[in-house]
Every structure is written in structure tokens, then in C-alpha cells.
Tab-separated table of N, CA and C in Angstrom:
chain	number	residue	atom	x	y	z
W	1	ALA	N	10.219	-0.629	-10.911
W	1	ALA	CA	11.454	0.043	-10.551
W	1	ALA	C	12.280	-0.865	-9.649
W	2	ILE	N	13.574	-0.739	-9.741
W	2	ILE	CA	14.479	-1.451	-8.843
W	2	ILE	C	14.706	-0.553	-7.634
W	3	VAL	N	14.422	-1.064	-6.453
W	3	VAL	CA	14.578	-0.275	-5.227
W	3	VAL	C	15.598	-0.888	-4.274
W	4	ALA	N	16.044	-2.113	-4.553
W	4	ALA	CA	17.048	-2.770	-3.720
W	4	ALA	C	17.704	-3.892	-4.507
W	5	VAL	N	18.890	-4.264	-4.080
W	5	VAL	CA	19.581	-5.423	-4.638
W	5	VAL	C	20.049	-6.282	-3.467
W	6	ALA	N	20.185	-7.582	-3.698
W	6	ALA	CA	20.595	-8.501	-2.648
W	6	ALA	C	21.286	-9.703	-3.263
W	7	GLU	N	22.004	-10.429	-2.426
W	7	GLU	CA	22.613	-11.688	-2.841
W	7	GLU	C	21.687	-12.813	-2.392
W	8	LEU	N	21.294	-13.671	-3.322
W	8	LEU	CA	20.498	-14.850	-3.003
W	8	LEU	C	21.467	-15.925	-2.522
W	9	VAL	N	21.385	-16.291	-1.221
W	9	VAL	CA	22.360	-17.219	-0.656
W	9	VAL	C	21.828	-18.633	-0.488
W	10	ASP	N	20.502	-18.772	-0.467
W	10	ASP	CA	19.953	-20.116	-0.322
W	10	ASP	C	18.472	-20.098	-0.647
W	11	CYS	N	17.959	-21.255	-0.962
W	11	CYS	CA	16.540	-21.471	-1.193
W	11	CYS	C	16.179	-22.693	-0.364
W	12	VAL	N	15.323	-22.504	0.638
W	12	VAL	CA	15.039	-23.589	1.577
W	12	VAL	C	13.548	-23.869	1.660
W	13	ARG	N	13.225	-25.105	2.033
W	13	ARG	CA	11.826	-25.445	2.266
W	13	ARG	C	11.326	-24.666	3.474
W	14	TRP	N	10.046	-24.330	3.477
W	14	TRP	CA	9.440	-23.561	4.569
W	14	TRP	C	9.747	-24.192	5.922
W	15	ASP	N	9.672	-25.509	6.016
W	15	ASP	CA	9.922	-26.199	7.286
W	15	ASP	C	11.358	-26.046	7.771
W	16	ASP	N	12.273	-25.680	6.870
W	16	ASP	CA	13.689	-25.563	7.225
W	16	ASP	C	14.150	-24.123	7.425
W	17	VAL	N	13.228	-23.154	7.383
W	17	VAL	CA	13.599	-21.754	7.607
W	17	VAL	C	14.019	-21.601	9.066
W	18	PRO	N	15.204	-21.011	9.329
W	18	PRO	CA	15.618	-20.811	10.716
W	18	PRO	C	14.584	-19.985	11.486
W	19	ALA	N	14.348	-20.347	12.737
W	19	ALA	CA	13.309	-19.701	13.545
W	19	ALA	C	13.487	-18.193	13.621
W	20	ASP	N	14.739	-17.714	13.667
W	20	ASP	CA	14.966	-16.269	13.773
W	20	ASP	C	14.654	-15.535	12.472
W	21	LEU	N	14.455	-16.259	11.375
W	21	LEU	CA	14.129	-15.627	10.093
W	21	LEU	C	12.657	-15.778	9.722
W	22	ALA	N	11.942	-16.659	10.397
W	22	ALA	CA	10.526	-16.872	10.093
W	22	ALA	C	9.742	-15.688	10.647
W	23	GLY	N	9.147	-14.921	9.770
W	23	GLY	CA	8.383	-13.753	10.186
W	23	GLY	C	7.189	-13.570	9.276
W	24	PRO	N	6.582	-12.383	9.318
W	24	PRO	CA	5.354	-12.169	8.545
W	24	PRO	C	5.548	-12.199	7.029
W	25	PHE	N	6.790	-12.077	6.554
W	25	PHE	CA	7.019	-12.061	5.114
W	25	PHE	C	7.611	-13.374	4.607
W	26	ALA	N	7.755	-14.353	5.468
W	26	ALA	CA	8.270	-15.663	5.073
W	26	ALA	C	7.087	-16.605	4.923
W	27	GLU	N	6.926	-17.154	3.729
W	27	GLU	CA	5.860	-18.122	3.511
W	27	GLU	C	6.318	-19.150	2.495
W	28	GLY	N	5.687	-20.290	2.474
W	28	GLY	CA	6.145	-21.422	1.687
W	28	GLY	C	5.463	-21.556	0.354
W	29	PRO	N	5.814	-22.603	-0.354
W	29	PRO	CA	6.495	-23.798	0.127
W	29	PRO	C	8.015	-23.661	0.218
W	30	VAL	N	8.613	-22.677	-0.443
W	30	VAL	CA	10.054	-22.445	-0.312
W	30	VAL	C	10.294	-20.973	-0.035
W	31	CYS	N	11.422	-20.681	0.592
W	31	CYS	CA	11.778	-19.293	0.914
W	31	CYS	C	13.187	-19.012	0.408
W	32	TRP	N	13.384	-17.793	-0.053
W	32	TRP	CA	14.707	-17.341	-0.471
W	32	TRP	C	15.377	-16.686	0.722
W	33	LEU	N	16.619	-17.048	0.982
W	33	LEU	CA	17.396	-16.397	2.027
W	33	LEU	C	18.340	-15.408	1.351
W	34	LEU	N	18.245	-14.151	1.752
W	34	LEU	CA	19.002	-13.074	1.122
W	34	LEU	C	20.061	-12.535	2.075
W	35	ALA	N	21.146	-12.016	1.501
W	35	ALA	CA	22.205	-11.367	2.269
W	35	ALA	C	22.616	-10.101	1.535
W	36	ASP	N	23.305	-9.230	2.241
W	36	ASP	CA	23.851	-8.005	1.655
W	36	ASP	C	22.779	-7.218	0.900
W	37	VAL	N	21.623	-7.034	1.521
W	37	VAL	CA	20.528	-6.272	0.907
W	37	VAL	C	20.891	-4.792	0.965
W	38	ARG	N	20.817	-4.118	-0.192
W	38	ARG	CA	21.173	-2.694	-0.278
W	38	ARG	C	20.073	-1.919	-0.994
W	39	ARG	N	19.712	-0.795	-0.427
W	39	ARG	CA	18.736	0.083	-1.057
W	39	ARG	C	19.411	0.832	-2.213
W	40	VAL	N	18.735	0.915	-3.341
W	40	VAL	CA	19.206	1.677	-4.502
W	40	VAL	C	18.003	2.410	-5.093
W	41	GLY	N	18.287	3.336	-5.979
W	41	GLY	CA	17.245	3.965	-6.790
W	41	GLY	C	16.210	4.766	-6.048
W	42	PRO	N	15.014	4.798	-6.576
W	42	PRO	CA	14.439	3.882	-7.551
W	42	PRO	C	15.020	4.065	-8.955
W	43	ILE	N	15.207	2.947	-9.613
W	43	ILE	CA	15.737	2.919	-10.964
W	43	ILE	C	14.656	2.310	-11.854
W	44	LEU	N	14.170	3.080	-12.800
W	44	LEU	CA	13.126	2.582	-13.686
W	44	LEU	C	13.649	1.415	-14.518
W	45	CYS	N	12.888	0.318	-14.498
W	45	CYS	CA	13.300	-0.880	-15.213
W	45	CYS	C	12.105	-1.816	-15.333
W	46	PRO	N	11.811	-2.310	-16.533
W	46	PRO	CA	10.776	-3.334	-16.634
W	46	PRO	C	11.290	-4.608	-15.973
W	47	GLY	N	10.406	-5.340	-15.340
W	47	GLY	CA	10.847	-6.544	-14.643
W	47	GLY	C	9.771	-7.603	-14.651
W	48	ALA	N	9.800	-8.439	-13.619
W	48	ALA	CA	8.862	-9.540	-13.501
W	48	ALA	C	8.748	-9.931	-12.040
W	49	GLN	N	7.681	-10.629	-11.679
W	49	GLN	CA	7.505	-11.097	-10.313
W	49	GLN	C	8.115	-12.487	-10.173
W	50	GLN	N	9.377	-12.572	-10.439
W	50	GLN	CA	10.141	-13.811	-10.366
W	50	GLN	C	11.593	-13.442	-10.550
W	51	LEU	N	12.476	-14.406	-10.499
W	51	LEU	CA	13.873	-14.108	-10.811
W	51	LEU	C	13.973	-13.795	-12.300
W	52	TRP	N	14.737	-12.765	-12.644
W	52	TRP	CA	14.891	-12.364	-14.036
W	52	TRP	C	16.231	-11.691	-14.206
W	53	GLN	N	16.698	-11.648	-15.424
W	53	GLN	CA	17.986	-11.051	-15.749
W	53	GLN	C	17.829	-9.540	-15.905
W	54	VAL	N	18.621	-8.781	-15.185
W	54	VAL	CA	18.599	-7.322	-15.311
W	54	VAL	C	19.202	-6.946	-16.663
W	55	PRO	N	18.527	-6.084	-17.434
W	55	PRO	CA	19.096	-5.667	-18.721
W	55	PRO	C	20.476	-5.019	-18.538
W	56	ALA	N	21.393	-5.302	-19.454
W	56	ALA	CA	22.784	-4.831	-19.352
W	56	ALA	C	22.885	-3.324	-19.190
W	57	GLN	N	22.004	-2.564	-19.834
W	57	GLN	CA	22.095	-1.113	-19.755
W	57	GLN	C	21.659	-0.564	-18.386
W	58	ILE	N	21.038	-1.392	-17.549
W	58	ILE	CA	20.596	-0.959	-16.224
W	58	ILE	C	21.689	-1.171	-15.169
W	59	ILE	N	22.581	-2.119	-15.372
W	59	ILE	CA	23.594	-2.469	-14.378
W	59	ILE	C	24.464	-1.275	-13.972
W	60	PRO	N	24.942	-0.438	-14.894
W	60	PRO	CA	25.720	0.734	-14.463
W	60	PRO	C	24.901	1.688	-13.561
W	61	LYS	N	23.614	1.791	-13.805
W	61	LYS	CA	22.778	2.657	-12.966
W	61	LYS	C	22.685	2.112	-11.544
W	62	ILE	N	22.607	0.780	-11.427
W	62	ILE	CA	22.574	0.156	-10.101
W	62	ILE	C	23.894	0.405	-9.384
W	63	SER	N	25.009	0.204	-10.079
W	63	SER	CA	26.330	0.411	-9.481
W	63	SER	C	26.513	1.859	-9.038
W	64	ALA	N	26.036	2.801	-9.822
W	64	ALA	CA	26.192	4.219	-9.478
W	64	ALA	C	25.309	4.610	-8.302
W	65	SER	N	24.228	3.881	-8.083
W	65	SER	CA	23.284	4.201	-7.015
W	65	SER	C	23.664	3.577	-5.685
W	66	SER	N	24.574	2.587	-5.701
W	66	SER	CA	24.951	1.866	-4.458
W	66	SER	C	25.822	2.711	-3.571
């Protein structure tokens, strides 16, 4: 299920993660820096444990849930 959406603003090496962002959920070798994180849904959707394209028919559901 989709439970949140965010903007991926950067991908940095673990050693370059700003100190104020390094916490229990930041681990290497690279970290994604996210912005504008918004809770949505839950919206049922098959996905993957990686970056993936949201199916076109799901996008209106995300927009309506924001």
C-alpha cells in the first residue's frame, strides 16, 4: 500500500549525510534525502522495495488523498 509520497531531492554517500539528518533510519552506502513528505491513503497498490513507477490508474487516488 502507498502510505506517503515525497520528493526525492538528493542521493548522497553515507559520509556526506548532514549531521542533523543522520539518525537511526539513515544507513549507507548511500542515503536518499526527501522533502515535502505527505501522508496519504493507505492506497492499495502493488509495488517494490526500490524506486518504481506508480501505475497511471493509481495517481488520481494519490492526488485525491493529499
